[in-house]
Coordinates of N, CA and C in Angstrom, one line a residue:
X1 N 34.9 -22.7 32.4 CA 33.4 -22.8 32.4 C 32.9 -21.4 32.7
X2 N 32.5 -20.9 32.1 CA 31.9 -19.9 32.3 C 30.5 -19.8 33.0
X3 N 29.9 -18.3 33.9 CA 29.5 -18.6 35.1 C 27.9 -18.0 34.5
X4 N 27.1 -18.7 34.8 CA 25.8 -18.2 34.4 C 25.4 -16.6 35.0
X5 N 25.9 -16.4 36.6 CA 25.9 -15.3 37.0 C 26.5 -13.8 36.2
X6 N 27.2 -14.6 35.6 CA 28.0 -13.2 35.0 C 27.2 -12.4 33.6
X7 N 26.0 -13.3 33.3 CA 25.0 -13.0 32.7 C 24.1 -11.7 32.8
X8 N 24.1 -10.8 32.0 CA 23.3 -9.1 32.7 C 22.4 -8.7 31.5
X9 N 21.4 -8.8 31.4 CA 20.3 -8.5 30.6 C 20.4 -6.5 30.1
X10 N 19.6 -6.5 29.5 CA 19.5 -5.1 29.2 C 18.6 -4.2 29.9
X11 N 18.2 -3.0 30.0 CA 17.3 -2.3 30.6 C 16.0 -3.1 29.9
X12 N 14.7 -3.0 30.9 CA 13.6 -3.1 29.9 C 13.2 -1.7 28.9
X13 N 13.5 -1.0 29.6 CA 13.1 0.7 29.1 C 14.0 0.4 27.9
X14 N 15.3 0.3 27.5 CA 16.1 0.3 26.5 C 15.4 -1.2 25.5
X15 N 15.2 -1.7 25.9 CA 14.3 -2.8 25.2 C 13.1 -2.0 24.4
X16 N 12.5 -1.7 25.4 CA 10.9 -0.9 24.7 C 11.5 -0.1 23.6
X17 N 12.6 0.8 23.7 CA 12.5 1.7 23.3 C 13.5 1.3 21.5
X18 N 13.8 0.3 21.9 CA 14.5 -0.3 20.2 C 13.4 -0.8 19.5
X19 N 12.6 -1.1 20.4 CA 11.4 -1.7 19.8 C 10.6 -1.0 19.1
X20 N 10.5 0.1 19.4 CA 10.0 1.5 19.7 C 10.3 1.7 18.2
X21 N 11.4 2.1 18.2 CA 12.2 2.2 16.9 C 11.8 1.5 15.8
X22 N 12.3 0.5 16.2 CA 12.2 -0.8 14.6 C 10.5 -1.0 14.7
X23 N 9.6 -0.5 15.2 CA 8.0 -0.8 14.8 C 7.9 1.0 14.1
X24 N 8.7 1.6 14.6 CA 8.5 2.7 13.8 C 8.6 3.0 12.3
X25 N 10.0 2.6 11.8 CA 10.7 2.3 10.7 C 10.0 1.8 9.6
X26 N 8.8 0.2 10.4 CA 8.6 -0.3 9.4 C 7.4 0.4 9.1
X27 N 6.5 1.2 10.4 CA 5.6 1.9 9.9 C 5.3 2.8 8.9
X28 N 6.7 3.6 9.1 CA 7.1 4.8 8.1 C 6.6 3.9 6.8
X29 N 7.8 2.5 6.5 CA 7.8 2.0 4.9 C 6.7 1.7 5.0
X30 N 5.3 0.8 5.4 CA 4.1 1.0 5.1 C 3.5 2.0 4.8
X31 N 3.6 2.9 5.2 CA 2.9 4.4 4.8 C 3.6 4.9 3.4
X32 N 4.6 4.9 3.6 CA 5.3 5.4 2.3 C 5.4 4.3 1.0
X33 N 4.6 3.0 1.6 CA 4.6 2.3 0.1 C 3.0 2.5 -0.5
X34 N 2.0 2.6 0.7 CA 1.2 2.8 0.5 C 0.4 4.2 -0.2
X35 N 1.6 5.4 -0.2 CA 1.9 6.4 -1.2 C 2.0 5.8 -2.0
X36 N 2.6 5.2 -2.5 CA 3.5 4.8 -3.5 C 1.9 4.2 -4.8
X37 N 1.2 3.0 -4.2 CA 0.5 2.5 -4.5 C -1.0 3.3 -4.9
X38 N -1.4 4.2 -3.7 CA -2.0 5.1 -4.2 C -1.8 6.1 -5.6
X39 N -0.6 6.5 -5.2 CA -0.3 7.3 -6.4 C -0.1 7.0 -7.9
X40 N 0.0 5.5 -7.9 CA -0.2 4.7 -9.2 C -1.3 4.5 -9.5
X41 N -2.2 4.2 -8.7 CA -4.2 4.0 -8.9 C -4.4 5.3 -9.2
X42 N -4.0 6.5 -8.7 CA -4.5 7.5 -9.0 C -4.2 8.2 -10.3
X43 N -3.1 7.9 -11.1 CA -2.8 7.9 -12.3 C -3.0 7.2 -13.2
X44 N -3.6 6.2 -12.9 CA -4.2 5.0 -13.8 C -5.5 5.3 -13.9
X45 N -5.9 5.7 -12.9 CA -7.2 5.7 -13.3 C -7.9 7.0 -14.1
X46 N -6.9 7.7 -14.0 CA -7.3 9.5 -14.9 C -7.4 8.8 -16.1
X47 N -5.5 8.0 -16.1 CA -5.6 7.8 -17.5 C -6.8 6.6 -18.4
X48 N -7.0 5.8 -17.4 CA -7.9 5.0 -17.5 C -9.2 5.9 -18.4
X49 N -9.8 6.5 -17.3 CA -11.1 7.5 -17.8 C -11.0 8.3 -19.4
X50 N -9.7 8.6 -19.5 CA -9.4 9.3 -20.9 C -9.6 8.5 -21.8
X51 N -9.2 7.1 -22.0 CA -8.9 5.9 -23.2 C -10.6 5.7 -22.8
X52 N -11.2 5.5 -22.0 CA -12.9 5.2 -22.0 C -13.2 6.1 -23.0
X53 N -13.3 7.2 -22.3 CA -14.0 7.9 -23.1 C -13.5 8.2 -24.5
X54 N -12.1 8.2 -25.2 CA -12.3 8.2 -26.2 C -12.2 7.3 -27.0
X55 N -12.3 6.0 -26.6 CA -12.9 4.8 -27.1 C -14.3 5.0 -27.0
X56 N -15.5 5.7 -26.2 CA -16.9 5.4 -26.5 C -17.2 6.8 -27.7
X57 N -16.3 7.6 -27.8 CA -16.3 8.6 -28.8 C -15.9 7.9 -30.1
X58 N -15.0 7.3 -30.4 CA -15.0 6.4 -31.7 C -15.6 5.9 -32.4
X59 N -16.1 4.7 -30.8 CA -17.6 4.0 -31.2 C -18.6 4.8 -32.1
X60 N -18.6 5.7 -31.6 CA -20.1 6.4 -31.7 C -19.8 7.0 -33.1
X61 N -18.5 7.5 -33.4 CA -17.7 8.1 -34.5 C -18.3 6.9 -35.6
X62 N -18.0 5.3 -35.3 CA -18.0 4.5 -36.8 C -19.4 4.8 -36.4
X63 N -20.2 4.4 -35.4 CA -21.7 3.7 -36.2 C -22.4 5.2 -36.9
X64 N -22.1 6.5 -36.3 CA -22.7 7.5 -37.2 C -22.3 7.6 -38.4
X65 N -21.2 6.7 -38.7 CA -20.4 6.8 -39.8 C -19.9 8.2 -40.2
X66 N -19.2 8.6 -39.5 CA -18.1 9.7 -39.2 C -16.7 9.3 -39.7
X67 N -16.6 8.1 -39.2 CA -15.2 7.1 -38.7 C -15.8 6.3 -39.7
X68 N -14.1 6.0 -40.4 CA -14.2 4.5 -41.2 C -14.1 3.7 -40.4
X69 N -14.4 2.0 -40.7 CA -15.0 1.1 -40.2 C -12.8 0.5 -40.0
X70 N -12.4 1.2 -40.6 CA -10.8 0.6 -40.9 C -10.3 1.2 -39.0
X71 N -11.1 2.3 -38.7 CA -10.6 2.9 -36.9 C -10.8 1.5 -36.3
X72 N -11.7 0.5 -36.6 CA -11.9 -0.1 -35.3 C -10.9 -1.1 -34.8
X73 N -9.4 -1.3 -35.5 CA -8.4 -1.5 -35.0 C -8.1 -0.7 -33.6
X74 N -8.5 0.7 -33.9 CA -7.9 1.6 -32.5 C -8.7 1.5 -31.6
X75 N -10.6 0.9 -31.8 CA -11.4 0.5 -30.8 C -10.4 -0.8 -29.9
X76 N -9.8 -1.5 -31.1 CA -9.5 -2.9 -30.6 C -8.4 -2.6 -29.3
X77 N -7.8 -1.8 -29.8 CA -6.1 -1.2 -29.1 C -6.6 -0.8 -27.3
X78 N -7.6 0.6 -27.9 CA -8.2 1.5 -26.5 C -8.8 0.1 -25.5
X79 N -9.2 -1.1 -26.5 CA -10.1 -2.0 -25.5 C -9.4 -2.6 -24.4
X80 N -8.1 -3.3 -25.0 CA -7.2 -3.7 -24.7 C -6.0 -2.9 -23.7
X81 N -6.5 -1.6 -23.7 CA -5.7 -1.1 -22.9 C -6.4 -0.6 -21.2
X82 N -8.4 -1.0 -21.9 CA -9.2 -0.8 -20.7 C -9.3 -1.7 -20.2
X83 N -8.9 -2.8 -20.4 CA -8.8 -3.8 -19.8 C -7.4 -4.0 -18.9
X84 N -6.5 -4.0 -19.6 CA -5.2 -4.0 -18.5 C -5.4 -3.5 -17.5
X85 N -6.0 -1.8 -17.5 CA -6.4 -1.1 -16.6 C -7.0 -1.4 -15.4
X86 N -8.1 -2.0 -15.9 CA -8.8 -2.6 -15.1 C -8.3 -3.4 -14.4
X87 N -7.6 -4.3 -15.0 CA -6.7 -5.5 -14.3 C -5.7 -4.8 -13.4
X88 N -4.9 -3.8 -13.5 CA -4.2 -2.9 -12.6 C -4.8 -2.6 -11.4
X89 N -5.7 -1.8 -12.1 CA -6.4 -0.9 -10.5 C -7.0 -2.1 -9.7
X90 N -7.2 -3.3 -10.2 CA -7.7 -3.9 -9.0 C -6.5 -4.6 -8.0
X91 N -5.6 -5.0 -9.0 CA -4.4 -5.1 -8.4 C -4.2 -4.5 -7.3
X92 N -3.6 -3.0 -7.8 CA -3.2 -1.8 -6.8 C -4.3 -2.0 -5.5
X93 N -5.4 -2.0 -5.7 CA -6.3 -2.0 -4.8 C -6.4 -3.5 -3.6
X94 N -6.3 -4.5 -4.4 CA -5.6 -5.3 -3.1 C -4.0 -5.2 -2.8
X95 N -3.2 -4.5 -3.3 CA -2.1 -4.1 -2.3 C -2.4 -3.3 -1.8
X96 N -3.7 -2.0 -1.7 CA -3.4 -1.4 -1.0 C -4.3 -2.2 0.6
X97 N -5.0 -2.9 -0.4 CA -5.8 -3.7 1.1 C -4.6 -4.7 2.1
X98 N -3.6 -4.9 1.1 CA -2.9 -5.5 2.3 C -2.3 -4.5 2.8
X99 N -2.0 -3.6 2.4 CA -1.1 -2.6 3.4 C -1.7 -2.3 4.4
X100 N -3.1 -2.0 4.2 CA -3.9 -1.9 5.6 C -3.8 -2.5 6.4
X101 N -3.9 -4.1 6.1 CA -3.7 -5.2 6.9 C -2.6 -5.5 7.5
X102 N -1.4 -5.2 6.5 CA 0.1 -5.1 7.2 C 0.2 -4.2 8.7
X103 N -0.2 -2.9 8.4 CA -0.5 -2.3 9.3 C -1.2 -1.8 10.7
X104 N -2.7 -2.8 10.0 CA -3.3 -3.1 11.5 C -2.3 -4.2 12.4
X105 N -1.7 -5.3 11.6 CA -0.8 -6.3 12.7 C -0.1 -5.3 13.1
X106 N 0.6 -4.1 12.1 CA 2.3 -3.8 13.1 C 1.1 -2.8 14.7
X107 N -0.2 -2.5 14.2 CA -0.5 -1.8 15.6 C -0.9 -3.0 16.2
X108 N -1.2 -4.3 16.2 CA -1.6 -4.7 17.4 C 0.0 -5.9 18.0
X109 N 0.1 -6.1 17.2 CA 1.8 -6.3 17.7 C 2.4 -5.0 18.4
X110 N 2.3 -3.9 18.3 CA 2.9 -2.9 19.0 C 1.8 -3.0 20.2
X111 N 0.5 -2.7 20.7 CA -0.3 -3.0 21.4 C 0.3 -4.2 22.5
X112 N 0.2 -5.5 21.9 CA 0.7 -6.0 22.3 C 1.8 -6.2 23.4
X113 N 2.6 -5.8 22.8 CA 3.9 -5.4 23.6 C 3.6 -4.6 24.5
X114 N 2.6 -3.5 24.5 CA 2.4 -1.9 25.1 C 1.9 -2.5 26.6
X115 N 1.0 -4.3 26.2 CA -0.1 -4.2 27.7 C 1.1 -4.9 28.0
X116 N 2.0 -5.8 27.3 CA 2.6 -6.8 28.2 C 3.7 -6.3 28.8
X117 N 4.1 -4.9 28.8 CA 5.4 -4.1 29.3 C 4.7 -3.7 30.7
X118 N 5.7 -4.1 32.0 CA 5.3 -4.1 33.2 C 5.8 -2.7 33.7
X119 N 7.1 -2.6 33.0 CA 7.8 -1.4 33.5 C 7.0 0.4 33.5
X120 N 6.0 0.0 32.6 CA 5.5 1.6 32.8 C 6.3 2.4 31.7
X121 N 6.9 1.9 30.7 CA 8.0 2.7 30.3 C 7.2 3.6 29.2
X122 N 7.7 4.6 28.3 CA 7.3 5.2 27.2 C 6.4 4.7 26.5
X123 N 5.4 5.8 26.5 CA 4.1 4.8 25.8 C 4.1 5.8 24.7
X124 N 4.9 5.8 23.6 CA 5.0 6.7 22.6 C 4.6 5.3 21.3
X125 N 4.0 5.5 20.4 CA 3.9 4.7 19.5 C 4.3 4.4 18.0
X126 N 4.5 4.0 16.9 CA 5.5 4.0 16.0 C 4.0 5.1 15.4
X127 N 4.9 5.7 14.4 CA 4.6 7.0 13.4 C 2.9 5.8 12.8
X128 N 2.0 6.9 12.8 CA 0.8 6.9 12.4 C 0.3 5.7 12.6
X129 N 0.4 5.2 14.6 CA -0.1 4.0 14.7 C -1.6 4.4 15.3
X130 N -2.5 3.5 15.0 CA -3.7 3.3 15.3 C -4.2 4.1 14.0
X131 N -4.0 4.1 13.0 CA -4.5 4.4 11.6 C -5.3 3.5 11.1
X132 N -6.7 3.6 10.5 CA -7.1 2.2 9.9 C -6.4 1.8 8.5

């Protein structure tokens, strides 16, 4: 039978400080996915702007009758591609809204921990916490 005494816990300081760690880690990959996410909205939407505009240049191409009436297949195409678009960037834009939100929990989960540690130990915080 083994003796309950012989039971020995860890440092609290060594506690905080794994903790420390692993709220850091995940911070890092929220930041770096939230690159990630930005940098797709941001190229979507240049490209986005280009197919606008030369879809309202077409437009304007048939009704002056510049453009045969046979282009408005490629109205049909650019339409269909402003639209995905649009369907993307909004996407991208509520992930990036959850990232924010992922992120406010990992700071108040770290918070958390910060008031309820008695020890006084390292008040260092995971990489770009208290960011909105």
């Amino acid at each position: 039978m083994a003796s309950i005494f012989g039971f020995r816990s860890r440092d609290p300081a060594r506690d905080r400080q794994v903790d420390i760690a692993r709220l850091d880690r995940l911070a890092k990959l929220f930041e770096q996915i939230a690159v990630e996410i930005e940098a797709e909205k941001t190229g979507l939407e240049s490209r986005y702007r280009k197919t606008a505009t030369n879809a309202a240049f077409l437009v304007e191409a048939m009704e002056n009758g510049s453009a045969s009436d046979r282009r408005s297949s490629e109205v049909s195409a650019l339409t269909e591609s402003i639209l995905n678009s649009e369907r993307r960037i909004a996407a991208l834009s509520r992930q990036n809204g959850m990232m924010k939100e992922l992120r406010h929990s990992l700071d108040l989960v770290f918070d958390e921990g910060a008031a309820s540690d008695s020890a006084g130990v390292d008040s260092a915080r995971p990489a770009g916490a208290g960011r909105a």
